[in-house]
mmCIF file of C-alpha atoms and ligand atoms in Angstrom:
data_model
loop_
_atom_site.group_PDB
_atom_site.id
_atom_site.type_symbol
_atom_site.label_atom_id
_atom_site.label_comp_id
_atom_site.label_asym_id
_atom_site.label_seq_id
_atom_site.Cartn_x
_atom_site.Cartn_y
_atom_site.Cartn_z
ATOM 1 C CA UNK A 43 17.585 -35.184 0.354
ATOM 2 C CA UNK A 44 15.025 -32.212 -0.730
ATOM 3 C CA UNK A 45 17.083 -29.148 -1.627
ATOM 4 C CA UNK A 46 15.971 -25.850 0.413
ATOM 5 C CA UNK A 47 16.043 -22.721 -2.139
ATOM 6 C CA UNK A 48 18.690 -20.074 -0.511
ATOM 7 C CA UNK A 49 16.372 -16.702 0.897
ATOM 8 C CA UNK A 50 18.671 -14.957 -1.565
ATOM 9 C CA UNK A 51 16.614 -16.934 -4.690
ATOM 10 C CA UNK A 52 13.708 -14.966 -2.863
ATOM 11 C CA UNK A 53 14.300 -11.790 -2.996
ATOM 12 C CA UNK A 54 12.304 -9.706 -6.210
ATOM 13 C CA UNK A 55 15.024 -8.394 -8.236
ATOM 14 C CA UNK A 56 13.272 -5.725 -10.151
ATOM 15 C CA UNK A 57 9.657 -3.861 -9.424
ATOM 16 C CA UNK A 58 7.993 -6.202 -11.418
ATOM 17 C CA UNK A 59 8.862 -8.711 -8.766
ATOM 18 C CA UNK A 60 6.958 -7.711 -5.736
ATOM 19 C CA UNK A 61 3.653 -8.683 -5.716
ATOM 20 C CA UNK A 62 0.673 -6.505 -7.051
ATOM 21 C CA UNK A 63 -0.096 -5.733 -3.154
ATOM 22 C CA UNK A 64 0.843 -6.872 0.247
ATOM 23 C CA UNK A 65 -3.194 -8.546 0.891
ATOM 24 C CA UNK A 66 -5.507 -10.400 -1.100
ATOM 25 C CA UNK A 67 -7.901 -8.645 -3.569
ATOM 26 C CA UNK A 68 -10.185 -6.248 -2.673
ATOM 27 C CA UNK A 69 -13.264 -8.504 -2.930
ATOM 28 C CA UNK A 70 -11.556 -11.183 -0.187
ATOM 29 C CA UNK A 71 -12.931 -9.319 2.864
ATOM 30 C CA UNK A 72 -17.022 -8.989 2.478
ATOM 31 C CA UNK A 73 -17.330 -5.999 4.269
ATOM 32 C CA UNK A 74 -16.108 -2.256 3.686
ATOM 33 C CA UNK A 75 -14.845 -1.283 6.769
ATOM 34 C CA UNK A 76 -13.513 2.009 6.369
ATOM 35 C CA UNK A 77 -17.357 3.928 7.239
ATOM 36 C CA UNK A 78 -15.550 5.708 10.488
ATOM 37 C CA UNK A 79 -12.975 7.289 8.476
ATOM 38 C CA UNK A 80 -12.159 11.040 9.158
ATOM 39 C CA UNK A 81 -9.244 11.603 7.220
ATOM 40 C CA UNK A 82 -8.143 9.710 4.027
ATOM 41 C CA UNK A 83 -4.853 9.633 2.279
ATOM 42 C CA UNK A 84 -4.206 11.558 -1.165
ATOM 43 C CA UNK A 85 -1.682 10.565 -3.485
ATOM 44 C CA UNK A 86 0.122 13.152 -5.513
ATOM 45 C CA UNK A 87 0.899 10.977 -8.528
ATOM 46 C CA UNK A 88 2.944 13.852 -9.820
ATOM 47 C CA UNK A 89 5.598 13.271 -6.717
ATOM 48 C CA UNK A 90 4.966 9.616 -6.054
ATOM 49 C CA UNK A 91 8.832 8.252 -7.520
ATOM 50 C CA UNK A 92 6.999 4.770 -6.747
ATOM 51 C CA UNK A 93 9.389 3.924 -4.023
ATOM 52 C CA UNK A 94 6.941 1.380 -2.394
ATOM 53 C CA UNK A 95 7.572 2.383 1.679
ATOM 54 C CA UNK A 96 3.288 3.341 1.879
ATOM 55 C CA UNK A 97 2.834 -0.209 0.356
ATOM 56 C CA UNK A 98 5.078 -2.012 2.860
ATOM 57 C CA UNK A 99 4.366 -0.009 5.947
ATOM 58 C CA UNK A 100 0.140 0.117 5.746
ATOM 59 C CA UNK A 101 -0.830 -2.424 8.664
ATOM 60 C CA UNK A 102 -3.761 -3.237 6.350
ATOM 61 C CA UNK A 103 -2.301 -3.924 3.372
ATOM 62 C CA UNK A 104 -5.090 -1.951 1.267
ATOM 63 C CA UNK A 105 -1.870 -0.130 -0.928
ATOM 64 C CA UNK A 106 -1.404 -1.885 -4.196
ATOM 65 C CA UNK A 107 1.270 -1.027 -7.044
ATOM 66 C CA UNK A 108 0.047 0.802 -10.177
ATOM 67 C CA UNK A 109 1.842 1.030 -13.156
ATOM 68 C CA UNK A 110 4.913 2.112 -11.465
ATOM 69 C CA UNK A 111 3.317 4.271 -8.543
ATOM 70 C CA UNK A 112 0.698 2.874 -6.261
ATOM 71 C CA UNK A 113 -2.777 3.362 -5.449
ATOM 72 C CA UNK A 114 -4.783 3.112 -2.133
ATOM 73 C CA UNK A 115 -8.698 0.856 -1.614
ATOM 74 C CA UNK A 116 -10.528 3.493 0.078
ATOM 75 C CA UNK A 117 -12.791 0.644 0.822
ATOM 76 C CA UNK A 118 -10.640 -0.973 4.064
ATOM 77 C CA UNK A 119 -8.198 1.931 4.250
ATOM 78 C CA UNK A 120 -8.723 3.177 8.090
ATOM 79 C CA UNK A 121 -6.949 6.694 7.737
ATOM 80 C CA UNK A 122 -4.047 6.190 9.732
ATOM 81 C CA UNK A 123 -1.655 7.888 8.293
ATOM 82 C CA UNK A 124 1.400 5.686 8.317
ATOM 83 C CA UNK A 125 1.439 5.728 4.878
ATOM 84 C CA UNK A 126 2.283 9.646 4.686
ATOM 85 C CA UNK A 127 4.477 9.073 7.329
ATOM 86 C CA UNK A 128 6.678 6.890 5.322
ATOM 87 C CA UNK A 129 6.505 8.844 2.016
ATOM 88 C CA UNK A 130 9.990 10.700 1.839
ATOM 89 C CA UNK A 131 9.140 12.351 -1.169
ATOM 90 C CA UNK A 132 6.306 13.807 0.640
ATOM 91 C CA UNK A 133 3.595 12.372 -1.750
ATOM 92 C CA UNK A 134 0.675 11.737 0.272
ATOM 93 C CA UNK A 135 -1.328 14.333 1.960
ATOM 94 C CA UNK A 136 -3.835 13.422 4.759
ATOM 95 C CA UNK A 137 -7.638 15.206 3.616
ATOM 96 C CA UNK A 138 -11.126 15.395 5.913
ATOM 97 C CA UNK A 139 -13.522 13.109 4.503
ATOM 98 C CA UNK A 140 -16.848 14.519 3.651
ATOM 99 C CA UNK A 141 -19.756 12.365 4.857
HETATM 100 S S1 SF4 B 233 -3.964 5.675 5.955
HETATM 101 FE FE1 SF4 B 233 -3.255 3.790 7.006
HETATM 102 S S2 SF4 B 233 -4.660 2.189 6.275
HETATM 103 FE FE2 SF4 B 233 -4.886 3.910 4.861
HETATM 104 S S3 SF4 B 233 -3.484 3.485 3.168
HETATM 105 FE FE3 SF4 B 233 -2.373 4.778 4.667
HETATM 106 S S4 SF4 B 233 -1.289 3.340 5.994
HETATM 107 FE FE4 SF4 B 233 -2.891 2.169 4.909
HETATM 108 S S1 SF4 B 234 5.944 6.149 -0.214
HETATM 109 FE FE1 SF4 B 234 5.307 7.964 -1.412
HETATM 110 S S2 SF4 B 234 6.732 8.004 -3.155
HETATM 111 FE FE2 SF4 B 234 6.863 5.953 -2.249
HETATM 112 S S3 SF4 B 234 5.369 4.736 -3.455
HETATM 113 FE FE3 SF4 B 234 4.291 5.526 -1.631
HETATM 114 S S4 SF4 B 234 3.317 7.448 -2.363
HETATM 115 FE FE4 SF4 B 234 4.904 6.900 -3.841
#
């Protein structure tokens, strides 16, 4: 009989862990889609504590870990603002992109 790992074996232990990001690589998708952008999310790298709630909450998965904080692929990221949303330690301000 094939033994079926426990979910517990799943879950990451440490940071290291999780996976880089939530999608595939920036490169998967062949189109930018992000043109119609009006506002984009800022991270204050100063006040990110690397907490990972932006990275699990953006619906398009364009937030990827970075050396302990994270980073954001302006190239698919729509501007929703979820991400700020989620960021307790009020890390991510929302700024009017200049086309
Ligand atoms: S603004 Fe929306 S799409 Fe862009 S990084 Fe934040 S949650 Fe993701
Ligand atoms: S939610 Fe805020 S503090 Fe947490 S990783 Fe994202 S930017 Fe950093």
């Amino acid at each position: 009989m094939i033994k079926t790992p426990s979910l517990r074996e799943h879950i990451p232990k440490t940071f290291a862990d999780i996976p880089e990001t939530t999608a595939y690589e920036a490169g998967y998708l062949v189109t930018k889609n992000a043109g119609w952008r009006n506002v984009r999310p800022v991270i204050d790298k100063d006040k990110c504590i690397g907490c990972l709630q932006c990275y699990l909450y953006c619906p398009e998965g364009v937030i990827a870990k970075d050396g302990g904080k994270v980073k954001i692929d302006y190239d698919f990221c729509k501007g929703c603002g979820i991400c700020k949303k989620m960021c307790k330690p009020d890390a991510i301000r929302m700024e009017a992109e200049k086309h």
